[in-house]
């Protein structure tokens, strides 16, 4: 009984709810298969079960907003920071479920497993952002990664799916090995894997060589997960090969979880080594945003373009982490963490929305994979075209969208730390990105618009779930562009008790 005294399941009720949802989806899938139910009915049932489970988890997370506690003897931490990220992850998973109905129905034999894997990946992300121990960090990362590997290759009839999944799996395995070896070295140097214990041990004297080696390997492992240069090579192929809803899920939820874990680790356990990792983050940030934007300019495939765009946005987020102040009196005084949380929230909305529009255009009877495929689509589908234009403007950082405010807060935090050169490089890269984002809008509106026929409807229409997801993302991006104070205050509360 004494061994179980530190478990405190109440602190992880949202995660338990997501786990129960995933298990129920697997049982439901088996029941449907035995009864011969496939296609759209199974997809609709799986969607509703997923949304109900994720909705319950969101409600539980909201109830825990002001809570400060720990589970499993401090290995899992419940605080507003983990709750903010949990809400972001659960929201991203719910939006992914909404835009997945057609894709899940097309999978037929594995429709239920698709939704279960989304839930299991979300569970791994919840563990990841709540980790207070390096071993739990690794477990959460691998639970998330294994589910996403399968999701990337779930369409077994597509060679692109299989190729992307294999590349993602192989490179992800290397990343896991680097991370695990780094954890072992940090344990050898400090005698503990707990974040608070590591921070206390590293505060005493100069770090040994084994400590710096462990730091480097842990950072390499996490850089792989956020697709930072030069560890980004898996992203374009995995994004292009995966089903489009899975690509959206990888671009938003996986990135939010990985950056949340990285932010907690750097601002907590590894903060005493800030003098060593800050220059590394500066260099990786510059390389990531520069290569991502320059490579995106030359892409004709929309998913590959958004993959390199995602790499560039990882560079902006790394720039924000580079502006972490190791001497701040409290985390709430450090604008770096505030900007990271705000950026992740806006990034989730604008990316899910952009991929949702691509799915919608593809569901109208044609492909929406290349720039040529969407030529004139803005005239044929006015609201879809308008939504895509707003998402592209937001990704480019053009006001009055949430993307502009997100970049403004990131570069403000960087400048306040005195890293003016990094801010200038970031702004120049953002200017480069305007070209390839606006090129999408040009293709949709200014090239061969054609004649407005019977298809030219003023509303998104079918499928309803997909339309609701796109409209919700559109409303969020526009609202945060003109009224960001509420989300910013929530982010400030989230980092107030971070340690």
GROMACS .gro file of C-alpha atoms in nm:
model
  499
    1UNK     CA    1   0.000   0.000   0.000
    2UNK     CA    2   0.288   0.235   0.071
    3UNK     CA    3   0.413   0.173  -0.282
    4UNK     CA    4   0.079   0.289  -0.426
    5UNK     CA    5   0.051   0.600  -0.209
    6UNK     CA    6   0.214   0.832  -0.465
    7UNK     CA    7   0.011   0.725  -0.768
    8UNK     CA    8  -0.270   0.986  -0.746
    9UNK     CA    9  -0.475   0.882  -1.048
   10UNK     CA   10  -0.689   1.196  -1.019
   11UNK     CA   11  -0.402   1.403  -1.156
   12UNK     CA   12  -0.410   1.207  -1.480
   13UNK     CA   13  -0.784   1.163  -1.531
   14UNK     CA   14  -0.780   1.321  -1.880
   15UNK     CA   15  -0.518   1.071  -1.991
   16UNK     CA   16  -0.711   0.780  -1.841
   17UNK     CA   17  -1.023   0.900  -2.023
   18UNK     CA   18  -0.837   0.907  -2.355
   19UNK     CA   19  -0.700   0.557  -2.289
   20UNK     CA   20  -1.050   0.420  -2.215
   21UNK     CA   21  -1.174   0.588  -2.535
   22UNK     CA   22  -0.900   0.419  -2.740
   23UNK     CA   23  -0.978   0.077  -2.591
   24UNK     CA   24  -1.351   0.123  -2.649
   25UNK     CA   25  -1.281   0.219  -3.012
   26UNK     CA   26  -1.086  -0.103  -3.061
   27UNK     CA   27  -1.372  -0.311  -2.917
   28UNK     CA   28  -1.623  -0.120  -3.129
   29UNK     CA   29  -1.412  -0.182  -3.439
   30UNK     CA   30  -1.408  -0.555  -3.370
   31UNK     CA   31  -1.785  -0.558  -3.318
   32UNK     CA   32  -1.843  -0.376  -3.646
   33UNK     CA   33  -1.610  -0.611  -3.830
   34UNK     CA   34  -1.792  -0.919  -3.697
   35UNK     CA   35  -2.124  -0.768  -3.810
   36UNK     CA   36  -1.987  -0.668  -4.149
   37UNK     CA   37  -2.029  -0.294  -4.088
   38UNK     CA   38  -1.769  -0.094  -4.280
   39UNK     CA   39  -1.723   0.236  -4.458
   40UNK     CA   40  -1.920   0.545  -4.367
   41UNK     CA   41  -2.135   0.399  -4.081
   42UNK     CA   42  -1.825   0.276  -3.898
   43UNK     CA   43  -1.648   0.608  -3.962
   44UNK     CA   44  -1.939   0.812  -3.824
   45UNK     CA   45  -1.965   0.593  -3.513
   46UNK     CA   46  -1.590   0.611  -3.454
   47UNK     CA   47  -1.593   0.986  -3.500
   48UNK     CA   48  -1.868   1.037  -3.241
   49UNK     CA   49  -1.707   0.806  -2.986
   50UNK     CA   50  -1.374   0.983  -3.034
   51UNK     CA   51  -1.530   1.327  -2.998
   52UNK     CA   52  -1.720   1.228  -2.684
   53UNK     CA   53  -1.406   1.081  -2.524
   54UNK     CA   54  -1.189   1.377  -2.619
   55UNK     CA   55  -1.462   1.617  -2.505
   56UNK     CA   56  -1.474   1.451  -2.162
   57UNK     CA   57  -1.096   1.477  -2.139
   58UNK     CA   58  -1.114   1.848  -2.228
   59UNK     CA   59  -1.376   1.905  -1.958
   60UNK     CA   60  -1.159   1.725  -1.699
   61UNK     CA   61  -0.856   1.929  -1.801
   62UNK     CA   62  -1.052   2.253  -1.764
   63UNK     CA   63  -1.161   2.145  -1.415
   64UNK     CA   64  -0.792   2.097  -1.327
   65UNK     CA   65  -0.676   2.435  -1.460
   66UNK     CA   66  -0.567   2.576  -1.123
   67UNK     CA   67  -0.439   2.246  -0.985
   68UNK     CA   68  -0.081   2.195  -0.874
   69UNK     CA   69  -0.006   1.833  -0.796
   70UNK     CA   70   0.196   1.531  -0.903
   71UNK     CA   71   0.125   1.169  -0.983
   72UNK     CA   72   0.340   0.858  -0.954
   73UNK     CA   73   0.571   1.015  -0.697
   74UNK     CA   74   0.639   1.322  -0.908
   75UNK     CA   75   0.705   1.145  -1.237
   76UNK     CA   76   0.397   1.312  -1.384
   77UNK     CA   77   0.332   1.678  -1.308
   78UNK     CA   78  -0.007   1.848  -1.313
   79UNK     CA   79   0.014   2.226  -1.339
   80UNK     CA   80  -0.142   2.497  -1.561
   81UNK     CA   81   0.144   2.457  -1.810
   82UNK     CA   82   0.069   2.089  -1.872
   83UNK     CA   83  -0.305   2.162  -1.866
   84UNK     CA   84  -0.270   2.434  -2.134
   85UNK     CA   85  -0.075   2.199  -2.359
   86UNK     CA   86  -0.314   1.912  -2.285
   87UNK     CA   87  -0.608   2.127  -2.397
   88UNK     CA   88  -0.415   2.220  -2.710
   89UNK     CA   89  -0.336   1.855  -2.788
   90UNK     CA   90  -0.691   1.737  -2.721
   91UNK     CA   91  -0.827   2.022  -2.935
   92UNK     CA   92  -0.590   1.932  -3.217
   93UNK     CA   93  -0.691   1.566  -3.191
   94UNK     CA   94  -1.062   1.659  -3.198
   95UNK     CA   95  -1.013   1.876  -3.508
   96UNK     CA   96  -0.821   1.590  -3.670
   97UNK     CA   97  -1.111   1.354  -3.598
   98UNK     CA   98  -1.354   1.600  -3.757
   99UNK     CA   99  -1.155   1.628  -4.079
  100UNK     CA  100  -1.094   1.251  -4.095
  101UNK     CA  101  -1.442   1.114  -4.165
  102UNK     CA  102  -1.396   1.052  -4.539
  103UNK     CA  103  -1.043   0.921  -4.497
  104UNK     CA  104  -1.145   0.683  -4.218
  105UNK     CA  105  -1.440   0.556  -4.421
  106UNK     CA  106  -1.210   0.482  -4.717
  107UNK     CA  107  -0.989   0.265  -4.495
  108UNK     CA  108  -1.283   0.024  -4.439
  109UNK     CA  109  -1.115  -0.269  -4.258
  110UNK     CA  110  -0.916  -0.046  -4.021
  111UNK     CA  111  -1.158   0.244  -3.970
  112UNK     CA  112  -1.193   0.183  -3.596
  113UNK     CA  113  -0.821   0.132  -3.554
  114UNK     CA  114  -0.759   0.469  -3.719
  115UNK     CA  115  -0.954   0.656  -3.451
  116UNK     CA  116  -0.803   0.441  -3.175
  117UNK     CA  117  -0.452   0.526  -3.296
  118UNK     CA  118  -0.534   0.898  -3.293
  119UNK     CA  119  -0.647   0.859  -2.931
  120UNK     CA  120  -0.338   0.657  -2.834
  121UNK     CA  121  -0.109   0.915  -2.996
  122UNK     CA  122  -0.290   1.187  -2.800
  123UNK     CA  123  -0.240   0.983  -2.481
  124UNK     CA  124   0.134   0.969  -2.547
  125UNK     CA  125   0.136   1.345  -2.598
  126UNK     CA  126  -0.044   1.403  -2.267
  127UNK     CA  127   0.221   1.194  -2.092
  128UNK     CA  128   0.495   1.380  -2.277
  129UNK     CA  129   0.389   1.731  -2.174
  130UNK     CA  130   0.324   1.622  -1.813
  131UNK     CA  131   0.654   1.438  -1.766
  132UNK     CA  132   0.858   1.530  -1.462
  133UNK     CA  133   1.105   1.249  -1.519
  134UNK     CA  134   1.323   1.160  -1.816
  135UNK     CA  135   1.202   0.798  -1.823
  136UNK     CA  136   0.840   0.915  -1.843
  137UNK     CA  137   0.943   1.162  -2.114
  138UNK     CA  138   1.081   0.873  -2.317
  139UNK     CA  139   0.773   0.655  -2.259
  140UNK     CA  140   0.537   0.933  -2.365
  141UNK     CA  141   0.746   1.010  -2.671
  142UNK     CA  142   0.752   0.648  -2.785
  143UNK     CA  143   0.382   0.591  -2.721
  144UNK     CA  144   0.308   0.894  -2.935
  145UNK     CA  145   0.561   0.800  -3.202
  146UNK     CA  146   0.456   0.435  -3.244
  147UNK     CA  147   0.093   0.536  -3.296
  148UNK     CA  148   0.189   0.806  -3.548
  149UNK     CA  149   0.421   0.567  -3.739
  150UNK     CA  150   0.124   0.337  -3.794
  151UNK     CA  151  -0.108   0.624  -3.885
  152UNK     CA  152   0.135   0.743  -4.154
  153UNK     CA  153   0.129   0.399  -4.320
  154UNK     CA  154  -0.229   0.299  -4.240
  155UNK     CA  155  -0.341   0.310  -4.604
  156UNK     CA  156  -0.173  -0.012  -4.710
  157UNK     CA  157  -0.279   0.029  -5.071
  158UNK     CA  158  -0.061   0.337  -5.117
  159UNK     CA  159   0.310   0.306  -5.186
  160UNK     CA  160   0.362   0.666  -5.074
  161UNK     CA  161   0.209   0.584  -4.736
  162UNK     CA  162   0.437   0.285  -4.691
  163UNK     CA  163   0.751   0.472  -4.799
  164UNK     CA  164   0.677   0.766  -4.570
  165UNK     CA  165   0.601   0.538  -4.276
  166UNK     CA  166   0.921   0.335  -4.318
  167UNK     CA  167   1.138   0.646  -4.341
  168UNK     CA  168   0.966   0.802  -4.041
  169UNK     CA  169   1.000   0.482  -3.840
  170UNK     CA  170   1.369   0.427  -3.918
  171UNK     CA  171   1.473   0.784  -3.848
  172UNK     CA  172   1.248   0.798  -3.543
  173UNK     CA  173   1.419   0.487  -3.409
  174UNK     CA  174   1.756   0.658  -3.441
  175UNK     CA  175   1.615   0.958  -3.257
  176UNK     CA  176   1.486   0.734  -2.977
  177UNK     CA  177   1.829   0.573  -2.945
  178UNK     CA  178   2.000   0.913  -2.917
  179UNK     CA  179   1.748   1.028  -2.658
  180UNK     CA  180   1.775   0.712  -2.448
  181UNK     CA  181   2.154   0.720  -2.451
  182UNK     CA  182   2.146   1.086  -2.348
  183UNK     CA  183   1.911   1.002  -2.061
  184UNK     CA  184   2.150   0.730  -1.948
  185UNK     CA  185   2.444   0.972  -1.949
  186UNK     CA  186   2.250   1.238  -1.755
  187UNK     CA  187   2.151   0.975  -1.502
  188UNK     CA  188   2.513   0.871  -1.470
  189UNK     CA  189   2.616   1.234  -1.416
  190UNK     CA  190   2.343   1.335  -1.171
  191UNK     CA  191   2.224   1.010  -1.012
  192UNK     CA  192   1.858   1.080  -1.093
  193UNK     CA  193   1.615   1.107  -1.382
  194UNK     CA  194   1.374   1.343  -1.203
  195UNK     CA  195   1.371   1.698  -1.343
  196UNK     CA  196   1.400   1.866  -1.002
  197UNK     CA  197   1.683   1.634  -0.897
  198UNK     CA  198   1.872   1.693  -1.222
  199UNK     CA  199   1.839   2.072  -1.186
  200UNK     CA  200   1.967   2.056  -0.828
  201UNK     CA  201   2.264   1.837  -0.923
  202UNK     CA  202   2.360   2.051  -1.225
  203UNK     CA  203   2.354   2.368  -1.013
  204UNK     CA  204   2.659   2.250  -0.821
  205UNK     CA  205   2.983   2.339  -0.996
  206UNK     CA  206   3.090   2.310  -1.358
  207UNK     CA  207   2.934   2.034  -1.572
  208UNK     CA  208   3.145   1.730  -1.648
  209UNK     CA  209   3.205   1.600  -1.999
  210UNK     CA  210   2.953   1.319  -1.949
  211UNK     CA  211   2.690   1.578  -1.856
  212UNK     CA  212   2.748   1.778  -2.174
  213UNK     CA  213   2.742   1.461  -2.382
  214UNK     CA  214   2.408   1.365  -2.225
  215UNK     CA  215   2.273   1.714  -2.290
  216UNK     CA  216   2.376   1.698  -2.655
  217UNK     CA  217   2.219   1.357  -2.715
  218UNK     CA  218   1.892   1.451  -2.546
  219UNK     CA  219   1.870   1.765  -2.758
  220UNK     CA  220   1.943   1.567  -3.075
  221UNK     CA  221   1.663   1.324  -2.992
  222UNK     CA  222   1.413   1.605  -2.937
  223UNK     CA  223   1.534   1.799  -3.242
  224UNK     CA  224   1.441   1.495  -3.452
  225UNK     CA  225   1.086   1.508  -3.317
  226UNK     CA  226   1.036   1.879  -3.390
  227UNK     CA  227   1.198   1.839  -3.737
  228UNK     CA  228   1.478   2.087  -3.667
  229UNK     CA  229   1.765   2.113  -3.916
  230UNK     CA  230   1.975   1.903  -3.969
  231UNK     CA  231   1.739   1.638  -3.827
  232UNK     CA  232   1.445   1.724  -4.052
  233UNK     CA  233   1.495   1.481  -4.340
  234UNK     CA  234   1.199   1.260  -4.248
  235UNK     CA  235   0.937   1.536  -4.251
  236UNK     CA  236   0.878   1.604  -4.626
  237UNK     CA  237   0.840   1.235  -4.720
  238UNK     CA  238   0.630   1.149  -4.414
  239UNK     CA  239   0.403   1.453  -4.462
  240UNK     CA  240   0.357   1.381  -4.834
  241UNK     CA  241   0.303   1.008  -4.792
  242UNK     CA  242   0.064   1.017  -4.498
  243UNK     CA  243  -0.313   1.057  -4.540
  244UNK     CA  244  -0.387   1.429  -4.529
  245UNK     CA  245  -0.568   1.424  -4.189
  246UNK     CA  246  -0.268   1.242  -4.041
  247UNK     CA  247  -0.036   1.502  -4.193
  248UNK     CA  248  -0.241   1.770  -4.018
  249UNK     CA  249  -0.222   1.577  -3.691
  250UNK     CA  250   0.155   1.546  -3.720
  251UNK     CA  251   0.195   1.914  -3.807
  252UNK     CA  252   0.000   2.042  -3.507
  253UNK     CA  253  -0.043   1.798  -3.218
  254UNK     CA  254   0.294   1.622  -3.248
  255UNK     CA  255   0.473   1.956  -3.276
  256UNK     CA  256   0.283   2.104  -2.981
  257UNK     CA  257   0.366   1.805  -2.761
  258UNK     CA  258   0.733   1.795  -2.860
  259UNK     CA  259   0.786   2.169  -2.811
  260UNK     CA  260   0.593   2.161  -2.482
  261UNK     CA  261   0.820   1.886  -2.352
  262UNK     CA  262   1.130   2.067  -2.479
  263UNK     CA  263   1.020   2.393  -2.314
  264UNK     CA  264   0.960   2.223  -1.977
  265UNK     CA  265   1.293   2.042  -1.996
  266UNK     CA  266   1.498   2.350  -2.089
  267UNK     CA  267   1.327   2.581  -1.840
  268UNK     CA  268   1.352   2.324  -1.561
  269UNK     CA  269   1.595   2.033  -1.547
  270UNK     CA  270   1.848   2.175  -1.796
  271UNK     CA  271   1.824   2.542  -1.704
  272UNK     CA  272   2.159   2.537  -1.515
  273UNK     CA  273   2.324   2.442  -1.846
  274UNK     CA  274   2.166   2.734  -2.035
  275UNK     CA  275   2.509   2.877  -2.115
  276UNK     CA  276   2.582   2.563  -2.315
  277UNK     CA  277   2.252   2.500  -2.498
  278UNK     CA  278   2.148   2.859  -2.578
  279UNK     CA  279   2.417   2.902  -2.852
  280UNK     CA  280   2.317   2.563  -2.994
  281UNK     CA  281   1.952   2.668  -3.008
  282UNK     CA  282   2.051   2.995  -3.178
  283UNK     CA  283   2.237   2.812  -3.455
  284UNK     CA  284   1.973   2.540  -3.502
  285UNK     CA  285   1.696   2.801  -3.508
  286UNK     CA  286   1.864   3.002  -3.785
  287UNK     CA  287   1.939   2.691  -3.991
  288UNK     CA  288   1.587   2.554  -3.945
  289UNK     CA  289   1.391   2.864  -4.041
  290UNK     CA  290   1.623   2.941  -4.332
  291UNK     CA  291   1.633   2.596  -4.490
  292UNK     CA  292   1.262   2.541  -4.431
  293UNK     CA  293   1.160   2.860  -4.606
  294UNK     CA  294   1.406   2.833  -4.894
  295UNK     CA  295   1.310   2.471  -4.964
  296UNK     CA  296   0.938   2.553  -4.950
  297UNK     CA  297   0.980   2.811  -5.226
  298UNK     CA  298   1.065   2.537  -5.479
  299UNK     CA  299   0.785   2.292  -5.391
  300UNK     CA  300   0.498   2.224  -5.629
  301UNK     CA  301   0.337   1.962  -5.406
  302UNK     CA  302   0.122   2.133  -5.143
  303UNK     CA  303   0.186   1.881  -4.868
  304UNK     CA  304   0.562   1.898  -4.920
  305UNK     CA  305   0.540   2.276  -4.921
  306UNK     CA  306   0.352   2.270  -4.590
  307UNK     CA  307   0.606   2.019  -4.458
  308UNK     CA  308   0.893   2.258  -4.522
  309UNK     CA  309   0.673   2.537  -4.389
  310UNK     CA  310   0.635   2.333  -4.069
  311UNK     CA  311   1.013   2.306  -4.047
  312UNK     CA  312   1.041   2.684  -4.082
  313UNK     CA  313   0.786   2.737  -3.806
  314UNK     CA  314   0.988   2.503  -3.585
  315UNK     CA  315   1.273   2.748  -3.639
  316UNK     CA  316   1.060   3.038  -3.515
  317UNK     CA  317   0.963   2.839  -3.205
  318UNK     CA  318   1.328   2.753  -3.141
  319UNK     CA  319   1.406   3.124  -3.166
  320UNK     CA  320   1.153   3.184  -2.890
  321UNK     CA  321   1.318   2.918  -2.672
  322UNK     CA  322   1.656   3.077  -2.746
  323UNK     CA  323   1.524   3.388  -2.573
  324UNK     CA  324   1.464   3.201  -2.246
  325UNK     CA  325   1.606   3.404  -1.959
  326UNK     CA  326   1.786   3.178  -1.707
  327UNK     CA  327   1.796   3.468  -1.461
  328UNK     CA  328   1.426   3.561  -1.473
  329UNK     CA  329   1.279   3.604  -1.125
  330UNK     CA  330   0.983   3.382  -1.223
  331UNK     CA  331   0.865   3.203  -1.539
  332UNK     CA  332   0.577   3.452  -1.569
  333UNK     CA  333   0.833   3.729  -1.627
  334UNK     CA  334   0.988   3.538  -1.918
  335UNK     CA  335   0.806   3.622  -2.242
  336UNK     CA  336   0.975   3.334  -2.424
  337UNK     CA  337   0.745   3.072  -2.276
  338UNK     CA  338   0.439   3.292  -2.324
  339UNK     CA  339   0.519   3.336  -2.692
  340UNK     CA  340   0.577   2.962  -2.740
  341UNK     CA  341   0.237   2.869  -2.597
  342UNK     CA  342   0.056   3.141  -2.791
  343UNK     CA  343   0.235   3.045  -3.113
  344UNK     CA  344   0.151   2.675  -3.072
  345UNK     CA  345  -0.219   2.753  -3.021
  346UNK     CA  346  -0.240   2.972  -3.332
  347UNK     CA  347  -0.028   2.729  -3.533
  348UNK     CA  348  -0.269   2.447  -3.449
  349UNK     CA  349  -0.567   2.641  -3.583
  350UNK     CA  350  -0.413   2.768  -3.906
  351UNK     CA  351  -0.256   2.433  -4.002
  352UNK     CA  352  -0.560   2.220  -3.930
  353UNK     CA  353  -0.763   2.473  -4.128
  354UNK     CA  354  -0.525   2.467  -4.426
  355UNK     CA  355  -0.515   2.087  -4.443
  356UNK     CA  356  -0.891   2.077  -4.391
  357UNK     CA  357  -0.943   2.293  -4.700
  358UNK     CA  358  -0.716   2.062  -4.902
  359UNK     CA  359  -0.924   1.763  -4.787
  360UNK     CA  360  -1.243   1.949  -4.879
  361UNK     CA  361  -1.117   2.034  -5.227
  362UNK     CA  362  -1.006   1.673  -5.274
  363UNK     CA  363  -1.353   1.550  -5.174
  364UNK     CA  364  -1.513   1.752  -5.456
  365UNK     CA  365  -1.416   1.488  -5.712
  366UNK     CA  366  -1.058   1.580  -5.795
  367UNK     CA  367  -0.712   1.592  -5.642
  368UNK     CA  368  -0.578   1.877  -5.432
  369UNK     CA  369  -0.215   1.775  -5.405
  370UNK     CA  370  -0.028   2.021  -5.626
  371UNK     CA  371  -0.055   2.388  -5.709
  372UNK     CA  372  -0.196   2.297  -6.050
  373UNK     CA  373  -0.472   2.091  -5.886
  374UNK     CA  374  -0.616   2.393  -5.702
  375UNK     CA  375  -0.605   2.634  -5.999
  376UNK     CA  376  -0.926   2.836  -6.003
  377UNK     CA  377  -1.067   2.661  -5.694
  378UNK     CA  378  -1.130   2.994  -5.523
  379UNK     CA  379  -1.392   3.080  -5.788
  380UNK     CA  380  -1.559   2.739  -5.779
  381UNK     CA  381  -1.571   2.714  -5.399
  382UNK     CA  382  -1.579   3.072  -5.266
  383UNK     CA  383  -1.582   3.004  -4.890
  384UNK     CA  384  -1.318   2.733  -4.916
  385UNK     CA  385  -1.101   2.970  -5.119
  386UNK     CA  386  -1.153   3.252  -4.870
  387UNK     CA  387  -1.068   3.023  -4.578
  388UNK     CA  388  -0.750   2.900  -4.750
  389UNK     CA  389  -0.645   3.258  -4.825
  390UNK     CA  390  -0.686   3.354  -4.458
  391UNK     CA  391  -0.486   3.051  -4.344
  392UNK     CA  392  -0.208   3.131  -4.590
  393UNK     CA  393  -0.202   3.496  -4.477
  394UNK     CA  394  -0.185   3.379  -4.116
  395UNK     CA  395   0.098   3.134  -4.182
  396UNK     CA  396   0.286   3.416  -4.355
  397UNK     CA  397   0.229   3.646  -4.057
  398UNK     CA  398   0.014   3.905  -4.233
  399UNK     CA  399  -0.223   4.112  -4.014
  400UNK     CA  400  -0.495   4.103  -3.894
  401UNK     CA  401  -0.457   3.727  -3.837
  402UNK     CA  402  -0.348   3.517  -3.544
  403UNK     CA  403  -0.027   3.426  -3.725
  404UNK     CA  404   0.082   3.790  -3.726
  405UNK     CA  405   0.027   3.819  -3.350
  406UNK     CA  406   0.209   3.490  -3.288
  407UNK     CA  407   0.519   3.603  -3.479
  408UNK     CA  408   0.500   3.947  -3.320
  409UNK     CA  409   0.518   3.798  -2.970
  410UNK     CA  410   0.800   3.560  -3.066
  411UNK     CA  411   1.017   3.832  -3.220
  412UNK     CA  412   0.934   4.071  -2.934
  413UNK     CA  413   1.062   3.817  -2.683
  414UNK     CA  414   1.377   3.767  -2.890
  415UNK     CA  415   1.446   4.141  -2.915
  416UNK     CA  416   1.387   4.195  -2.542
  417UNK     CA  417   1.660   3.940  -2.470
  418UNK     CA  418   1.899   4.142  -2.685
  419UNK     CA  419   1.910   3.888  -2.970
  420UNK     CA  420   1.845   4.146  -3.238
  421UNK     CA  421   2.036   3.960  -3.509
  422UNK     CA  422   1.820   3.651  -3.453
  423UNK     CA  423   1.505   3.862  -3.476
  424UNK     CA  424   1.624   4.021  -3.802
  425UNK     CA  425   1.696   3.677  -3.952
  426UNK     CA  426   1.351   3.562  -3.841
  427UNK     CA  427   1.176   3.861  -3.998
  428UNK     CA  428   1.368   3.817  -4.324
  429UNK     CA  429   1.272   3.451  -4.334
  430UNK     CA  430   0.912   3.542  -4.266
  431UNK     CA  431   0.928   3.778  -4.563
  432UNK     CA  432   1.055   3.493  -4.783
  433UNK     CA  433   0.762   3.277  -4.672
  434UNK     CA  434   0.514   3.534  -4.804
  435UNK     CA  435   0.609   3.432  -5.158
  436UNK     CA  436   0.513   3.065  -5.139
  437UNK     CA  437   0.207   3.120  -4.919
  438UNK     CA  438   0.066   3.386  -5.151
  439UNK     CA  439   0.143   3.164  -5.449
  440UNK     CA  440  -0.128   2.929  -5.322
  441UNK     CA  441  -0.378   3.216  -5.317
  442UNK     CA  442  -0.266   3.327  -5.664
  443UNK     CA  443  -0.334   2.980  -5.800
  444UNK     CA  444  -0.678   2.971  -5.639
  445UNK     CA  445  -0.794   3.314  -5.757
  446UNK     CA  446  -0.580   3.458  -6.034
  447UNK     CA  447  -0.514   3.171  -6.269
  448UNK     CA  448  -0.778   3.027  -6.501
  449UNK     CA  449  -1.076   3.081  -6.277
  450UNK     CA  450  -1.309   2.925  -6.534
  451UNK     CA  451  -1.681   2.973  -6.543
  452UNK     CA  452  -1.897   2.970  -6.234
  453UNK     CA  453  -2.111   2.664  -6.286
  454UNK     CA  454  -2.351   2.466  -6.074
  455UNK     CA  455  -2.069   2.376  -5.836
  456UNK     CA  456  -1.999   2.736  -5.737
  457UNK     CA  457  -2.170   2.726  -5.399
  458UNK     CA  458  -2.129   3.003  -5.139
  459UNK     CA  459  -2.093   2.759  -4.849
  460UNK     CA  460  -1.852   2.479  -4.763
  461UNK     CA  461  -2.139   2.233  -4.721
  462UNK     CA  462  -2.053   1.863  -4.722
  463UNK     CA  463  -1.908   1.683  -4.537
  464UNK     CA  464  -2.049   1.865  -4.235
  465UNK     CA  465  -1.785   1.760  -3.980
  466UNK     CA  466  -1.502   1.877  -4.206
  467UNK     CA  467  -1.679   2.206  -4.273
  468UNK     CA  468  -1.730   2.268  -3.901
  469UNK     CA  469  -1.360   2.206  -3.833
  470UNK     CA  470  -1.250   2.448  -4.106
  471UNK     CA  471  -1.495   2.717  -3.997
  472UNK     CA  472  -1.390   2.679  -3.631
  473UNK     CA  473  -1.024   2.715  -3.729
  474UNK     CA  474  -1.105   3.015  -3.948
  475UNK     CA  475  -1.296   3.188  -3.668
  476UNK     CA  476  -1.014   3.119  -3.423
  477UNK     CA  477  -0.743   3.256  -3.652
  478UNK     CA  478  -0.937   3.577  -3.720
  479UNK     CA  479  -1.041   3.625  -3.357
  480UNK     CA  480  -0.687   3.583  -3.223
  481UNK     CA  481  -0.565   3.830  -3.483
  482UNK     CA  482  -0.778   4.110  -3.340
  483UNK     CA  483  -0.825   4.001  -2.977
  484UNK     CA  484  -0.530   3.795  -2.851
  485UNK     CA  485  -0.553   3.914  -2.488
  486UNK     CA  486  -0.759   3.622  -2.358
  487UNK     CA  487  -0.527   3.351  -2.492
  488UNK     CA  488  -0.221   3.549  -2.386
  489UNK     CA  489  -0.355   3.575  -2.032
  490UNK     CA  490  -0.421   3.200  -2.028
  491UNK     CA  491  -0.062   3.142  -2.143
  492UNK     CA  492   0.066   3.374  -1.869
  493UNK     CA  493  -0.125   3.177  -1.606
  494UNK     CA  494   0.006   2.853  -1.757
  495UNK     CA  495   0.372   2.945  -1.708
  496UNK     CA  496   0.329   3.119  -1.372
  497UNK     CA  497   0.396   2.807  -1.164
  498UNK     CA  498   0.630   2.630  -1.403
  499UNK     CA  499   0.946   2.505  -1.241
   0.00000   0.00000   0.00000
